[in-house]
Short mmCIF file of C-alpha atoms in Angstrom, two decimals:
data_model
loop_
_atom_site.label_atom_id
_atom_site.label_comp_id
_atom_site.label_asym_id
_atom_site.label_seq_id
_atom_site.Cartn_x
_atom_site.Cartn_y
_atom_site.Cartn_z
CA UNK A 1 0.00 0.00 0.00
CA UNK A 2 2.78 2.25 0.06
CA UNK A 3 3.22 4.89 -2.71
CA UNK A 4 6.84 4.46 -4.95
CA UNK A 5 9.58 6.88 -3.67
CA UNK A 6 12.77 7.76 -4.65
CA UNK A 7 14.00 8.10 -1.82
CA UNK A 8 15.62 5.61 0.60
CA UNK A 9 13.17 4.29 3.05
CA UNK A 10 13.33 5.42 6.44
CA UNK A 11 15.14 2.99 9.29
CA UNK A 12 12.89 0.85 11.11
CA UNK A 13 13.68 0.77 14.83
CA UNK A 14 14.69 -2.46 16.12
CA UNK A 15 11.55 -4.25 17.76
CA UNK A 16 13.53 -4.22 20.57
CA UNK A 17 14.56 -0.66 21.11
CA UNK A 18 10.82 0.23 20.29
CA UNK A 19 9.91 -2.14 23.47
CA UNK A 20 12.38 -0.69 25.39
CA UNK A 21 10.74 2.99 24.41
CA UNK A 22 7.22 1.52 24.88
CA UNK A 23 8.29 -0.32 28.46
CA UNK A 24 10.14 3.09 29.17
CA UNK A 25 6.64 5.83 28.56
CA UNK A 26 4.78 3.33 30.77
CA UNK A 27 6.91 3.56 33.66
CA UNK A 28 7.13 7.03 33.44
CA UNK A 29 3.28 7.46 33.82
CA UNK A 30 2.26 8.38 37.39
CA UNK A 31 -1.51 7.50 39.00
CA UNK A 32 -3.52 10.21 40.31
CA UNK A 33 -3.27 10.08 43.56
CA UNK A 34 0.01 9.94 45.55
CA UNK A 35 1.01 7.29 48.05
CA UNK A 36 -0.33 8.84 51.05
CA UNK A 37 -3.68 8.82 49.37
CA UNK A 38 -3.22 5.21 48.93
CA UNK A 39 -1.93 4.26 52.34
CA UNK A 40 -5.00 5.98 53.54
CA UNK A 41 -7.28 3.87 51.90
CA UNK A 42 -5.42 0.53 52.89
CA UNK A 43 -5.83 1.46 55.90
CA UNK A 44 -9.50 1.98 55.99
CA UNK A 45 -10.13 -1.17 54.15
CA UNK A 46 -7.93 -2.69 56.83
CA UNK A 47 -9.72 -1.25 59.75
CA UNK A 48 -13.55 -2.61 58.41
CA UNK A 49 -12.07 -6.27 58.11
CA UNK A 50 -11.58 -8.96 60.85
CA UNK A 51 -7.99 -10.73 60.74
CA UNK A 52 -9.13 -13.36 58.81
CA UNK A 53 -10.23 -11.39 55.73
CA UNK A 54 -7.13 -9.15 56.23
CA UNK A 55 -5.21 -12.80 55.96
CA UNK A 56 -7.30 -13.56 53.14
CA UNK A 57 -6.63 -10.25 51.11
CA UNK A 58 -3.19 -10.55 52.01
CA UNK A 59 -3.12 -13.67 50.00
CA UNK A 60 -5.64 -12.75 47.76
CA UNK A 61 -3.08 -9.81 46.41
CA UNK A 62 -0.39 -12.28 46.86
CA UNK A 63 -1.87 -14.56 44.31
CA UNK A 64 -2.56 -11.37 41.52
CA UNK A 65 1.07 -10.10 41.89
CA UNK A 66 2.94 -13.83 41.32
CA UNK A 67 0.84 -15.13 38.99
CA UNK A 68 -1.07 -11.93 37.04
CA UNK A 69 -4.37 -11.20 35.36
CA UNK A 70 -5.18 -14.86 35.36
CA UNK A 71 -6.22 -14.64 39.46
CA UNK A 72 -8.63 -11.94 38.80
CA UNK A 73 -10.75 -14.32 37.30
CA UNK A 74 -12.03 -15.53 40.36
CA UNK A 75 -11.52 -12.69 42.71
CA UNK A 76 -12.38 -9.92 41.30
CA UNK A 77 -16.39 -10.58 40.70
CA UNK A 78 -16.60 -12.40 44.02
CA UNK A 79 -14.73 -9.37 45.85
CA UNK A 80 -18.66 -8.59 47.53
CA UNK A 81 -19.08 -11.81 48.52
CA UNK A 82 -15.93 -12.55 49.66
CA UNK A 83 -15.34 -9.17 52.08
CA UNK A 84 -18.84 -7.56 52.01
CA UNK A 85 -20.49 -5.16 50.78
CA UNK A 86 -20.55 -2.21 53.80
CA UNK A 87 -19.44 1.05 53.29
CA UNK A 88 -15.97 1.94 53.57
CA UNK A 89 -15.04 4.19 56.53
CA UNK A 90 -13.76 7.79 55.50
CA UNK A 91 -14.53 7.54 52.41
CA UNK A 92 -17.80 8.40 50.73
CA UNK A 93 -20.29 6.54 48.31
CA UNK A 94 -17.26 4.00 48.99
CA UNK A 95 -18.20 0.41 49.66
CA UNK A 96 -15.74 -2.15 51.16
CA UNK A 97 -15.85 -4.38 47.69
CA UNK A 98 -14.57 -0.95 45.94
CA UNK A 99 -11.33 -0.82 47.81
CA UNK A 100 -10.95 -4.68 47.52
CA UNK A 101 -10.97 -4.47 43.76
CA UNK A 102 -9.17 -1.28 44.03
CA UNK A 103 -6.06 -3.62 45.50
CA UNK A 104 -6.34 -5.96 43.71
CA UNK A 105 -6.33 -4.22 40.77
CA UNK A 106 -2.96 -2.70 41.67
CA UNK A 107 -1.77 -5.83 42.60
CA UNK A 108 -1.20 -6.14 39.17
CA UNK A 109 1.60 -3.68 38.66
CA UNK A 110 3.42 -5.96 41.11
CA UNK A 111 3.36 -8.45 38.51
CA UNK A 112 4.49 -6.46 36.26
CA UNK A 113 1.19 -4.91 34.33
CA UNK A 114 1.72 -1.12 33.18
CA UNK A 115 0.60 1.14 30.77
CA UNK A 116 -1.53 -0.28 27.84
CA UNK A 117 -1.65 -3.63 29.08
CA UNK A 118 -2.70 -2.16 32.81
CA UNK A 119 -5.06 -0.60 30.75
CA UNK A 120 -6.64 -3.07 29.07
CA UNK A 121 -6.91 -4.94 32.39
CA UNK A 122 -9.17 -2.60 33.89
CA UNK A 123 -11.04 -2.80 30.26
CA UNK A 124 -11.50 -6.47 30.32
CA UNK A 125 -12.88 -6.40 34.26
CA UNK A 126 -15.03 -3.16 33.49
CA UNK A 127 -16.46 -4.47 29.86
CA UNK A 128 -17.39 -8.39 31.10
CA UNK A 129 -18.72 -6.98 35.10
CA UNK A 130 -21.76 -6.17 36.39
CA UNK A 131 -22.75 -3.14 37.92
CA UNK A 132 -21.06 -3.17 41.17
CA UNK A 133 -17.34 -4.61 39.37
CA UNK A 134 -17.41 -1.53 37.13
CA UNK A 135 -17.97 0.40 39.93
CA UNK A 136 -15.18 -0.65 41.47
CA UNK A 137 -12.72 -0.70 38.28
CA UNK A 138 -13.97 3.42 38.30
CA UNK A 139 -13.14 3.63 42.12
CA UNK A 140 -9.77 2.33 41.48
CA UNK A 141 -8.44 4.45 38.51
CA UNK A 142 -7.08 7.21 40.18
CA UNK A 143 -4.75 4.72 41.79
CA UNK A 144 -3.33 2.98 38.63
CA UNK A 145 -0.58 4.23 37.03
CA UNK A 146 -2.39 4.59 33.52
CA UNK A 147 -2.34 8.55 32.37
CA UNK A 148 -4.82 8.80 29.66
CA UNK A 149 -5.37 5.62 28.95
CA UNK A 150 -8.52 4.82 30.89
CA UNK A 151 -10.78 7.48 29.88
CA UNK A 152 -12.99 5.38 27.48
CA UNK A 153 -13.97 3.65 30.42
CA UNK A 154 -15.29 6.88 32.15
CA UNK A 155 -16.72 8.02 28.81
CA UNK A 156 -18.85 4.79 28.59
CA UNK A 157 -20.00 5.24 32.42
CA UNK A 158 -21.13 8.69 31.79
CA UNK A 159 -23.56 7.48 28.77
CA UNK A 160 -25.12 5.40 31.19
CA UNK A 161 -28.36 5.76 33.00
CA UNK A 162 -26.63 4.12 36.32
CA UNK A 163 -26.26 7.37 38.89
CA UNK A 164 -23.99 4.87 40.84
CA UNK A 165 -21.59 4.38 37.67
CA UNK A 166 -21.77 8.41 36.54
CA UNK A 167 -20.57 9.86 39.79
CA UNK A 168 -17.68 6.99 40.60
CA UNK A 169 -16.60 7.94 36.87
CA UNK A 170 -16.48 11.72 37.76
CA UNK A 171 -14.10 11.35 40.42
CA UNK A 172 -10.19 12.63 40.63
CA UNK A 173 -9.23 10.09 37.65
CA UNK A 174 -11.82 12.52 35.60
CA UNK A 175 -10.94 15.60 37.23
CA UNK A 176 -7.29 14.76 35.82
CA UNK A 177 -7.93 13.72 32.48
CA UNK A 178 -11.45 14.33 31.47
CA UNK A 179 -11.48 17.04 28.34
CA UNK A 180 -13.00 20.10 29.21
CA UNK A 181 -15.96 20.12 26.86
CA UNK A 182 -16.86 16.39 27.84
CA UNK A 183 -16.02 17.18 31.82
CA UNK A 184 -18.81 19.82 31.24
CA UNK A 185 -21.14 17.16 29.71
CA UNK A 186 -21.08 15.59 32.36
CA UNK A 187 -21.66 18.02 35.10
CA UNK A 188 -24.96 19.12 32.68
CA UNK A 189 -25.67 15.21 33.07
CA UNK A 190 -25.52 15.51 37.42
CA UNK A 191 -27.91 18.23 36.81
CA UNK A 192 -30.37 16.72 34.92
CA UNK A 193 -30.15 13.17 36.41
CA UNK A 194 -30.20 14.87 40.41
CA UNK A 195 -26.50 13.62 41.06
CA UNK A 196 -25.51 15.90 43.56
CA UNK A 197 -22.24 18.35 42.39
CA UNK A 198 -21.03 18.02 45.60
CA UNK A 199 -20.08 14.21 44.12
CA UNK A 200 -17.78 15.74 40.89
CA UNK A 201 -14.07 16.02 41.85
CA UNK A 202 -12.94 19.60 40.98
CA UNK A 203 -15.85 20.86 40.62
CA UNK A 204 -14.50 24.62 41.75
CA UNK A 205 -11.18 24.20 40.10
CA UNK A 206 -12.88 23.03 36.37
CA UNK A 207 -15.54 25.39 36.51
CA UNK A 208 -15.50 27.95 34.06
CA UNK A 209 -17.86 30.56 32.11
CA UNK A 210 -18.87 28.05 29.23
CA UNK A 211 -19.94 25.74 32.24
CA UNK A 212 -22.20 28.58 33.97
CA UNK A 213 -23.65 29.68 30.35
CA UNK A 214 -24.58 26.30 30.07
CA UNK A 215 -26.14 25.85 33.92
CA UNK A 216 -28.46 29.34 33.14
CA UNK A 217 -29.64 27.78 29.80
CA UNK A 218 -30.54 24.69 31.80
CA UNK A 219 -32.21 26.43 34.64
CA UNK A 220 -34.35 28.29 32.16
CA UNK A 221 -35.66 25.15 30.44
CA UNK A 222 -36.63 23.67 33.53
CA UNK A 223 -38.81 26.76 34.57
CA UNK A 224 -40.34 27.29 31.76
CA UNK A 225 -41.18 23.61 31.71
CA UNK A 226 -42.16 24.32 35.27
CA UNK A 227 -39.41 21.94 36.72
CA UNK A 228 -37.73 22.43 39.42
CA UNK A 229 -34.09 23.38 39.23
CA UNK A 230 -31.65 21.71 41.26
CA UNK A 231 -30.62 23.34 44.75
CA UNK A 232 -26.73 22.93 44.30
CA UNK A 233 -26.93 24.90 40.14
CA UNK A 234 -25.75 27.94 41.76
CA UNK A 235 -22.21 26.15 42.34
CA UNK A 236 -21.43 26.29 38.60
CA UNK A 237 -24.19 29.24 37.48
CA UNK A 238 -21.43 31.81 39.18
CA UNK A 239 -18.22 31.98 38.97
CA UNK A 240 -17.69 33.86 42.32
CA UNK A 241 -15.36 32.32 44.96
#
């Protein structure tokens, strides 16, 4: 498929060097949230569970990290069953399965998983679970080293009708990497669907005029519909701190 050309073809990098580059990109991408972040949340998952399950998810991360994607299988769906299904102290809309699959999602980079294969991971887990798995794969983004990469998955969450799955996808991994026009979407979405603001990560920061044009045009359809318009607008109607 390549047109004729005069001119010598350009090098091809060795498939080695270009795994080398690719292996290289991946470990230079960060995850949202910092290690403190993290350590807080092990430790809240730690304080909800007896020593048994804290034996068992010792093991249970154990298993992802030697032998990879493989022990998910199991693990991952049956992370309700297996440690309950309680919310998770400190940290809200969070239940105890979230930070469970959270872990052992990042058990994977212990294995070895990074980048696009981390990536696709999370894809495989989100695209074949049910509601509450996706959930979880959502919760645990901000904690994977990924970048970009994982913003499909957030995308698909917010074209749902699930208010469960559209605020766990507008949380910090959004905040970082969400595009501006589709961050503002979404917030439109909150509105509309009664997902309270007070759920969407950044919210002050990401704010901007476009976003309170947007809020006014939507308050003025739903009074001259003779709606009601949601109590918490005024956060993104002004832009006064």
């Amino acid at each position: 498929m390549t047109a004729p050309t005069l001119a010598p073809p350009a090098p091809v990098a060795p498939a080695t060097a270009t795994a080398t580059a690719t292996a290289a990109a991946d470990h230079a991408v960060h995850a949202v949230h910092d290690a403190l972040t993290l350590r807080t949340l092990e430790e809240s998952l730690r304080s909800v569970l007896d020593q048994e399950h804290r034996v068992r998810l010792a093991a249970d991360t154990a298993a992802v990290a030697a032998e990879g994607p493989a022990a998910l299988d199991r693990r991952f769906p049956a992370a309700g069953r297996d440690y309950g299904r309680g919310p998770l102290p400190g940290w809200a809309d969070w239940a105890v399965e979230d930070a469970v699959r959270a872990a052992l999602l990042l058990a994977l980079t212990r294995y070895g998983t990074s980048g696009a294969a981390l990536a696709r991971e999370a894809g495989e887990r989100y695209a074949h679970g049910d509601a509450a798995e996706r959930r979880g794969v959502l919760r645990a983004l901000p904690f994977l080293p990924l970048g970009a990469r994982a913003v499909h998955l957030t995308d698909d969450a917010l074209r749902t009708n699930d208010n469960r799955l559209i605020a766990a996808a507008l949380g910090p991994y959004a905040r970082a990497h969400l595009d501006q026009y589709r961050w503002r979407q979404a917030v439109l979405k909150c509105l509309f669907t009664g997902i309270p603001l007070a759920k969407v990560a950044g919210l002050h920061e990401r704010r901007d005029a476009e976003l309170a044009r947007m809020a006014h045009g939507f308050a003025a359809e739903r009074r001259a519909a003779d709606r009601p318009v949601p109590a918490d607008l005024w956060t993104v109607a002004t832009l006064d701190h």
